[in-house]
Amino acid sequence: MITFQRVAKAAGKHLTRTLLAARKALGARANRGCPACGQAVVGFFRYGDNAEWGCPNCGASPRERLMNHLIAGHVLTVPEQGAVLHMAPNEGSLVRRFSAAADYTPADLDPGRYPVPNMRRVDLMALDASDRYDLFYASHVMEHVPDDHAVLRNIHRALKPGGEAWLIVPLWDKPTEDGSFDMPPRERERRFGQWDHVRQYGPDFADRIRAAGFDLEEIDAGAIDADTRHYHALDDRLFRARKPLTTGAR
């Protein structure tokens, strides 16, 4: 669905990306770096309200750069001998990292949208696996699902004991506001920032994760040292949910 908001964001992205390319051509110093592609860059391009959203070389978003920084720094570990379910795999650097796992499943409700080999169709509302995966990753997915409480329970069941779900969602500083697909698309865009979103998450997303049975660690880019955060233009917050080794019946 084409909306004025999306057109305006795309125009700003194109303009600032063009300006960065011009600065590079004119010999501007590349004194920033992207942890997703490993390239030095002169800066990052704007998208929406974020003036340093994307890498001009590979297009990586702040959340993609954050994930690469955390994995490269061994804060997070991809289970190379394990099973990984990667939802909505539109971040190329993370496809490369996660596909190193022995059992890698890239998946989406609409798998044809992604140029990734061996895509599977997975409906998180109907996910019925049990103790199957070592790692589940979903970035900006949960705000699209009709019932996130049910999906979190499904993810919990699908993970092996000790397995982790790495979740990133759009956040504001107010309590989570829920809607539904019964709302008109324009109303969803107005309230939740995008026509295909059915909620806007707040910090209380953590409570929903814990209610599904997870232990939780929140990793915020703001806690990373200022020089590193500036160099990579890191932003966003990762909800690192872990299924306990011993769980009660659910």
PDB file of N, CA and C in Angstrom, residues 125 142-151 179-181 198:
ATOM      1  N   MET A 125       1.223 -17.854  13.906  1.00  0.00           N
ATOM      2  CA  MET A 125      -0.005 -18.125  14.652  1.00  0.00           C
ATOM      3  C   MET A 125      -0.302 -19.623  14.710  1.00  0.00           C
ATOM      4  N   MET A 142       6.752  -8.990  15.135  1.00  0.00           N
ATOM      5  CA  MET A 142       5.701  -9.184  16.128  1.00  0.00           C
ATOM      6  C   MET A 142       4.586  -8.149  16.030  1.00  0.00           C
ATOM      7  N   GLU A 143       4.892  -6.967  15.527  1.00  0.00           N
ATOM      8  CA  GLU A 143       3.856  -5.936  15.396  1.00  0.00           C
ATOM      9  C   GLU A 143       2.878  -6.226  14.259  1.00  0.00           C
ATOM     10  N   HIS A 144       3.176  -7.263  13.471  1.00  0.00           N
ATOM     11  CA  HIS A 144       2.305  -7.644  12.354  1.00  0.00           C
ATOM     12  C   HIS A 144       1.343  -8.775  12.702  1.00  0.00           C
ATOM     13  N   VAL A 145       1.584  -9.509  13.777  1.00  0.00           N
ATOM     14  CA  VAL A 145       0.806 -10.727  14.030  1.00  0.00           C
ATOM     15  C   VAL A 145      -0.485 -10.393  14.777  1.00  0.00           C
ATOM     16  N   PRO A 146      -1.583 -11.105  14.487  1.00  0.00           N
ATOM     17  CA  PRO A 146      -2.866 -10.780  15.122  1.00  0.00           C
ATOM     18  C   PRO A 146      -2.858 -10.932  16.639  1.00  0.00           C
ATOM     19  N   ASP A 147      -2.214 -11.975  17.154  1.00  0.00           N
ATOM     20  CA  ASP A 147      -2.226 -12.262  18.592  1.00  0.00           C
ATOM     21  C   ASP A 147      -0.799 -12.553  19.034  1.00  0.00           C
ATOM     22  N   ASP A 148      -0.126 -11.532  19.547  1.00  0.00           N
ATOM     23  CA  ASP A 148       1.282 -11.729  19.905  1.00  0.00           C
ATOM     24  C   ASP A 148       1.449 -12.587  21.157  1.00  0.00           C
ATOM     25  N   HIS A 149       0.461 -12.604  22.037  1.00  0.00           N
ATOM     26  CA  HIS A 149       0.547 -13.483  23.205  1.00  0.00           C
ATOM     27  C   HIS A 149       0.606 -14.945  22.759  1.00  0.00           C
ATOM     28  N   ALA A 150      -0.263 -15.313  21.811  1.00  0.00           N
ATOM     29  CA  ALA A 150      -0.270 -16.688  21.296  1.00  0.00           C
ATOM     30  C   ALA A 150       1.029 -17.007  20.572  1.00  0.00           C
ATOM     31  N   VAL A 151       1.535 -16.051  19.795  1.00  0.00           N
ATOM     32  CA  VAL A 151       2.773 -16.284  19.046  1.00  0.00           C
ATOM     33  C   VAL A 151       3.953 -16.472  19.997  1.00  0.00           C
ATOM     34  N   GLY A 179      -4.152  -2.923  18.386  1.00  0.00           N
ATOM     35  CA  GLY A 179      -5.265  -2.725  17.470  1.00  0.00           C
ATOM     36  C   GLY A 179      -5.652  -4.059  16.872  1.00  0.00           C
ATOM     37  N   SER A 180      -6.164  -4.020  15.657  1.00  0.00           N
ATOM     38  CA  SER A 180      -6.535  -5.262  14.980  1.00  0.00           C
ATOM     39  C   SER A 180      -6.603  -5.006  13.487  1.00  0.00           C
ATOM     40  N   PHE A 181      -6.676  -6.091  12.719  1.00  0.00           N
ATOM     41  CA  PHE A 181      -6.798  -5.956  11.274  1.00  0.00           C
ATOM     42  C   PHE A 181      -8.201  -5.538  10.856  1.00  0.00           C
ATOM     43  N   VAL A 198      -0.378  -3.872  13.637  1.00  0.00           N
ATOM     44  CA  VAL A 198      -1.597  -3.925  14.448  1.00  0.00           C
ATOM     45  C   VAL A 198      -1.331  -3.555  15.908  1.00  0.00           C
TER      46      VAL A 198
END
